[in-house]
Every structure is written in structure tokens, then in C-alpha cells.
Amino acid sequence: VPEGITSICDAAFEGRSSLISVTFPATLTSIGNYAFCGCTSLRSITLPASLTSIGQEAFNGCSALASV
């Protein structure tokens, strides 16, 4: 996710089965509802200290998620 982004909207990446890892910029403050829901190949996410809100079921169904 590019630097300068402050939020990920609802369902932005929902169902993207090819997504393996995500690194968020230091500017990110919120992740919307269902933003990464159903990303079954997502293994790793890196959350910034600036994050203040994670929406409902944002990472639901991310069955391969092993590292946060």
C-alpha cells in the first residue's frame, strides 16, 4: 500500500486470493469493514503504530494468516 494513504475502504481487497502479504504505510489510520475478507492466501500483514481503527471482519476468512 503506497505511502500517504490514510485509510483502506470497505471491501477494498475482498476475495483477492492472490494477495500474499501487505505492508501498510506509517500514515494509515483505518482499515474498513471486510477490507481483506476472504483473502485466503494472505500470510503476513505489517500494521503501523498510527492505526487506530480496524473495521468489522476486516481479515475474516484469511485462513493462511500466520504473521501480524
mmCIF file of N, CA and C in Angstrom:
data_model
loop_
_atom_site.group_PDB
_atom_site.id
_atom_site.type_symbol
_atom_site.label_atom_id
_atom_site.label_comp_id
_atom_site.label_asym_id
_atom_site.label_seq_id
_atom_site.Cartn_x
_atom_site.Cartn_y
_atom_site.Cartn_z
ATOM 1 N N VAL A 1 0.862 -1.170 0.000
ATOM 2 C CA VAL A 1 0.000 0.000 0.000
ATOM 3 C C VAL A 1 0.906 1.231 0.000
ATOM 4 N N PRO A 2 0.683 2.176 -0.905
ATOM 5 C CA PRO A 2 1.569 3.334 -1.044
ATOM 6 C C PRO A 2 1.613 4.258 0.180
ATOM 7 N N GLU A 3 2.753 4.890 0.366
ATOM 8 C CA GLU A 3 2.932 5.884 1.425
ATOM 9 C C GLU A 3 1.954 7.031 1.178
ATOM 10 N N GLY A 4 1.419 7.591 2.236
ATOM 11 C CA GLY A 4 0.490 8.710 2.128
ATOM 12 C C GLY A 4 -0.971 8.299 2.251
ATOM 13 N N ILE A 5 -1.262 7.023 2.047
ATOM 14 C CA ILE A 5 -2.633 6.520 2.185
ATOM 15 C C ILE A 5 -3.009 6.540 3.670
ATOM 16 N N THR A 6 -4.205 7.059 3.978
ATOM 17 C CA THR A 6 -4.635 7.136 5.373
ATOM 18 C C THR A 6 -5.712 6.112 5.721
ATOM 19 N N SER A 7 -6.420 5.600 4.708
ATOM 20 C CA SER A 7 -7.452 4.606 5.000
ATOM 21 C C SER A 7 -7.624 3.624 3.847
ATOM 22 N N ILE A 8 -8.057 2.428 4.207
ATOM 23 C CA ILE A 8 -8.412 1.392 3.241
ATOM 24 C C ILE A 8 -9.929 1.284 3.321
ATOM 25 N N CYS A 9 -10.625 1.475 2.205
ATOM 26 C CA CYS A 9 -12.089 1.496 2.243
ATOM 27 C C CYS A 9 -12.684 0.099 2.411
ATOM 28 N N ASP A 10 -13.960 0.064 2.743
ATOM 29 C CA ASP A 10 -14.682 -1.193 2.938
ATOM 30 C C ASP A 10 -14.529 -2.100 1.716
ATOM 31 N N ALA A 11 -14.208 -3.359 1.962
ATOM 32 C CA ALA A 11 -14.124 -4.403 0.930
ATOM 33 C C ALA A 11 -13.118 -4.102 -0.185
ATOM 34 N N ALA A 12 -12.140 -3.258 0.077
ATOM 35 C CA ALA A 12 -11.179 -2.839 -0.949
ATOM 36 C C ALA A 12 -10.444 -4.001 -1.612
ATOM 37 N N PHE A 13 -10.062 -4.986 -0.842
ATOM 38 C CA PHE A 13 -9.320 -6.129 -1.378
ATOM 39 C C PHE A 13 -10.058 -7.449 -1.133
ATOM 40 N N GLU A 14 -11.320 -7.374 -0.853
ATOM 41 C CA GLU A 14 -12.104 -8.568 -0.513
ATOM 42 C C GLU A 14 -12.010 -9.637 -1.601
ATOM 43 N N GLY A 15 -11.692 -10.867 -1.180
ATOM 44 C CA GLY A 15 -11.666 -12.001 -2.089
ATOM 45 C C GLY A 15 -10.463 -12.099 -3.008
ATOM 46 N N ARG A 16 -9.459 -11.266 -2.808
ATOM 47 C CA ARG A 16 -8.258 -11.314 -3.662
ATOM 48 C C ARG A 16 -7.383 -12.483 -3.225
ATOM 49 N N SER A 17 -7.626 -13.636 -3.788
ATOM 50 C CA SER A 17 -6.937 -14.857 -3.359
ATOM 51 C C SER A 17 -5.455 -14.883 -3.717
ATOM 52 N N SER A 18 -5.001 -14.003 -4.602
ATOM 53 C CA SER A 18 -3.581 -13.979 -4.978
ATOM 54 C C SER A 18 -2.734 -13.104 -4.044
ATOM 55 N N LEU A 19 -3.373 -12.373 -3.155
ATOM 56 C CA LEU A 19 -2.659 -11.489 -2.228
ATOM 57 C C LEU A 19 -1.962 -12.312 -1.146
ATOM 58 N N ILE A 20 -0.632 -12.144 -1.022
ATOM 59 C CA ILE A 20 0.155 -12.955 -0.084
ATOM 60 C C ILE A 20 0.601 -12.171 1.147
ATOM 61 N N SER A 21 1.026 -10.923 0.956
ATOM 62 C CA SER A 21 1.450 -10.109 2.101
ATOM 63 C C SER A 21 1.101 -8.651 1.857
ATOM 64 N N VAL A 22 0.932 -7.919 2.951
ATOM 65 C CA VAL A 22 0.600 -6.497 2.871
ATOM 66 C C VAL A 22 1.413 -5.742 3.913
ATOM 67 N N THR A 23 2.039 -4.666 3.467
ATOM 68 C CA THR A 23 2.721 -3.753 4.378
ATOM 69 C C THR A 23 2.038 -2.402 4.234
ATOM 70 N N PHE A 24 1.567 -1.878 5.340
ATOM 71 C CA PHE A 24 0.856 -0.608 5.328
ATOM 72 C C PHE A 24 1.810 0.540 5.633
ATOM 73 N N PRO A 25 1.542 1.733 5.075
ATOM 74 C CA PRO A 25 2.397 2.889 5.345
ATOM 75 C C PRO A 25 2.179 3.442 6.756
ATOM 76 N N ALA A 26 3.133 4.199 7.225
ATOM 77 C CA ALA A 26 3.061 4.815 8.553
ATOM 78 C C ALA A 26 1.909 5.810 8.655
ATOM 79 N N THR A 27 1.360 6.226 7.528
ATOM 80 C CA THR A 27 0.266 7.201 7.501
ATOM 81 C C THR A 27 -1.117 6.578 7.681
ATOM 82 N N LEU A 28 -1.215 5.253 7.628
ATOM 83 C CA LEU A 28 -2.518 4.582 7.687
ATOM 84 C C LEU A 28 -3.140 4.690 9.078
ATOM 85 N N THR A 29 -4.414 5.116 9.122
ATOM 86 C CA THR A 29 -5.117 5.225 10.400
ATOM 87 C C THR A 29 -6.311 4.280 10.504
ATOM 88 N N SER A 30 -6.878 3.850 9.368
ATOM 89 C CA SER A 30 -8.046 2.966 9.456
ATOM 90 C C SER A 30 -8.127 1.961 8.310
ATOM 91 N N ILE A 31 -8.665 0.798 8.653
ATOM 92 C CA ILE A 31 -8.925 -0.273 7.694
ATOM 93 C C ILE A 31 -10.420 -0.546 7.768
ATOM 94 N N GLY A 32 -11.099 -0.474 6.640
ATOM 95 C CA GLY A 32 -12.551 -0.599 6.600
ATOM 96 C C GLY A 32 -13.088 -2.003 6.797
ATOM 97 N N ASN A 33 -14.393 -2.085 6.941
ATOM 98 C CA ASN A 33 -15.089 -3.361 7.092
ATOM 99 C C ASN A 33 -14.810 -4.265 5.891
ATOM 100 N N TYR A 34 -14.521 -5.518 6.155
ATOM 101 C CA TYR A 34 -14.318 -6.537 5.120
ATOM 102 C C TYR A 34 -13.187 -6.205 4.140
ATOM 103 N N ALA A 35 -12.300 -5.302 4.495
ATOM 104 C CA ALA A 35 -11.261 -4.826 3.578
ATOM 105 C C ALA A 35 -10.429 -5.950 2.971
ATOM 106 N N PHE A 36 -10.099 -6.960 3.755
ATOM 107 C CA PHE A 36 -9.290 -8.082 3.269
ATOM 108 C C PHE A 36 -10.011 -9.416 3.471
ATOM 109 N N CYS A 37 -11.280 -9.368 3.685
ATOM 110 C CA CYS A 37 -12.093 -10.560 3.926
ATOM 111 C C CYS A 37 -11.951 -11.552 2.766
ATOM 112 N N GLY A 38 -11.705 -12.808 3.094
ATOM 113 C CA GLY A 38 -11.626 -13.841 2.070
ATOM 114 C C GLY A 38 -10.336 -13.885 1.280
ATOM 115 N N CYS A 39 -9.316 -13.188 1.740
ATOM 116 C CA CYS A 39 -8.001 -13.246 1.086
ATOM 117 C C CYS A 39 -7.291 -14.498 1.609
ATOM 118 N N THR A 40 -7.631 -15.624 1.039
ATOM 119 C CA THR A 40 -7.227 -16.921 1.571
ATOM 120 C C THR A 40 -5.733 -17.223 1.483
ATOM 121 N N SER A 41 -4.987 -16.489 0.657
ATOM 122 C CA SER A 41 -3.538 -16.710 0.550
ATOM 123 C C SER A 41 -2.731 -15.715 1.374
ATOM 124 N N LEU A 42 -3.412 -14.753 1.996
ATOM 125 C CA LEU A 42 -2.721 -13.728 2.779
ATOM 126 C C LEU A 42 -2.032 -14.371 3.977
ATOM 127 N N ARG A 43 -0.699 -14.257 4.010
ATOM 128 C CA ARG A 43 0.095 -14.900 5.061
ATOM 129 C C ARG A 43 0.641 -13.922 6.093
ATOM 130 N N SER A 44 0.870 -12.669 5.657
ATOM 131 C CA SER A 44 1.563 -11.726 6.531
ATOM 132 C C SER A 44 1.045 -10.306 6.342
ATOM 133 N N ILE A 45 0.824 -9.611 7.466
ATOM 134 C CA ILE A 45 0.493 -8.188 7.420
ATOM 135 C C ILE A 45 1.371 -7.457 8.426
ATOM 136 N N THR A 46 1.729 -6.237 8.078
ATOM 137 C CA THR A 46 2.509 -5.383 8.969
ATOM 138 C C THR A 46 1.674 -4.144 9.247
ATOM 139 N N LEU A 47 1.254 -3.991 10.496
ATOM 140 C CA LEU A 47 0.389 -2.877 10.886
ATOM 141 C C LEU A 47 1.217 -1.737 11.475
ATOM 142 N N PRO A 48 0.943 -0.490 11.067
ATOM 143 C CA PRO A 48 1.684 0.650 11.605
ATOM 144 C C PRO A 48 1.163 1.096 12.972
ATOM 145 N N ALA A 49 1.990 1.776 13.716
ATOM 146 C CA ALA A 49 1.604 2.304 15.031
ATOM 147 C C ALA A 49 0.488 3.344 14.910
ATOM 148 N N SER A 50 0.363 3.973 13.747
ATOM 149 C CA SER A 50 -0.640 5.016 13.523
ATOM 150 C C SER A 50 -2.064 4.469 13.393
ATOM 151 N N LEU A 51 -2.215 3.162 13.225
ATOM 152 C CA LEU A 51 -3.528 2.548 13.010
ATOM 153 C C LEU A 51 -4.399 2.676 14.263
ATOM 154 N N THR A 52 -5.581 3.267 14.102
ATOM 155 C CA THR A 52 -6.482 3.464 15.241
ATOM 156 C C THR A 52 -7.798 2.708 15.099
ATOM 157 N N SER A 53 -8.102 2.212 13.894
ATOM 158 C CA SER A 53 -9.387 1.559 13.676
ATOM 159 C C SER A 53 -9.272 0.421 12.661
ATOM 160 N N ILE A 54 -9.782 -0.750 13.052
ATOM 161 C CA ILE A 54 -9.875 -1.888 12.140
ATOM 162 C C ILE A 54 -11.343 -2.271 12.081
ATOM 163 N N GLY A 55 -11.913 -2.244 10.890
ATOM 164 C CA GLY A 55 -13.336 -2.492 10.701
ATOM 165 C C GLY A 55 -13.771 -3.918 10.956
ATOM 166 N N GLN A 56 -15.066 -4.076 11.018
ATOM 167 C CA GLN A 56 -15.706 -5.367 11.260
ATOM 168 C C GLN A 56 -15.267 -6.383 10.210
ATOM 169 N N GLU A 57 -14.823 -7.529 10.663
ATOM 170 C CA GLU A 57 -14.432 -8.656 9.820
ATOM 171 C C GLU A 57 -13.425 -8.274 8.735
ATOM 172 N N ALA A 58 -12.569 -7.319 9.035
ATOM 173 C CA ALA A 58 -11.585 -6.839 8.063
ATOM 174 C C ALA A 58 -10.678 -7.948 7.545
ATOM 175 N N PHE A 59 -10.367 -8.918 8.392
ATOM 176 C CA PHE A 59 -9.482 -10.014 7.996
ATOM 177 C C PHE A 59 -10.167 -11.379 8.139
ATOM 178 N N ASN A 60 -11.479 -11.396 8.141
ATOM 179 C CA ASN A 60 -12.227 -12.646 8.249
ATOM 180 C C ASN A 60 -11.943 -13.539 7.033
ATOM 181 N N GLY A 61 -11.739 -14.814 7.279
ATOM 182 C CA GLY A 61 -11.514 -15.747 6.182
ATOM 183 C C GLY A 61 -10.095 -15.766 5.652
ATOM 184 N N CYS A 62 -9.191 -15.078 6.325
ATOM 185 C CA CYS A 62 -7.777 -15.083 5.930
ATOM 186 C C CYS A 62 -7.120 -16.279 6.613
ATOM 187 N N SER A 63 -7.443 -17.453 6.126
ATOM 188 C CA SER A 63 -7.071 -18.700 6.794
ATOM 189 C C SER A 63 -5.578 -19.001 6.798
ATOM 190 N N ALA A 64 -4.799 -18.376 5.918
ATOM 191 C CA ALA A 64 -3.351 -18.621 5.868
ATOM 192 C C ALA A 64 -2.562 -17.613 6.701
ATOM 193 N N LEU A 65 -3.250 -16.642 7.303
ATOM 194 C CA LEU A 65 -2.569 -15.579 8.042
ATOM 195 C C LEU A 65 -1.789 -16.144 9.227
ATOM 196 N N ALA A 66 -0.468 -15.954 9.176
ATOM 197 C CA ALA A 66 0.409 -16.514 10.205
ATOM 198 C C ALA A 66 1.229 -15.454 10.925
ATOM 199 N N SER A 67 1.336 -14.252 10.341
ATOM 200 C CA SER A 67 2.181 -13.220 10.929
ATOM 201 C C SER A 67 1.506 -11.860 10.862
ATOM 202 N N VAL A 68 1.398 -11.215 12.037
ATOM 203 C CA VAL A 68 0.816 -9.871 12.125
ATOM 204 C C VAL A 68 1.805 -8.983 12.825
#
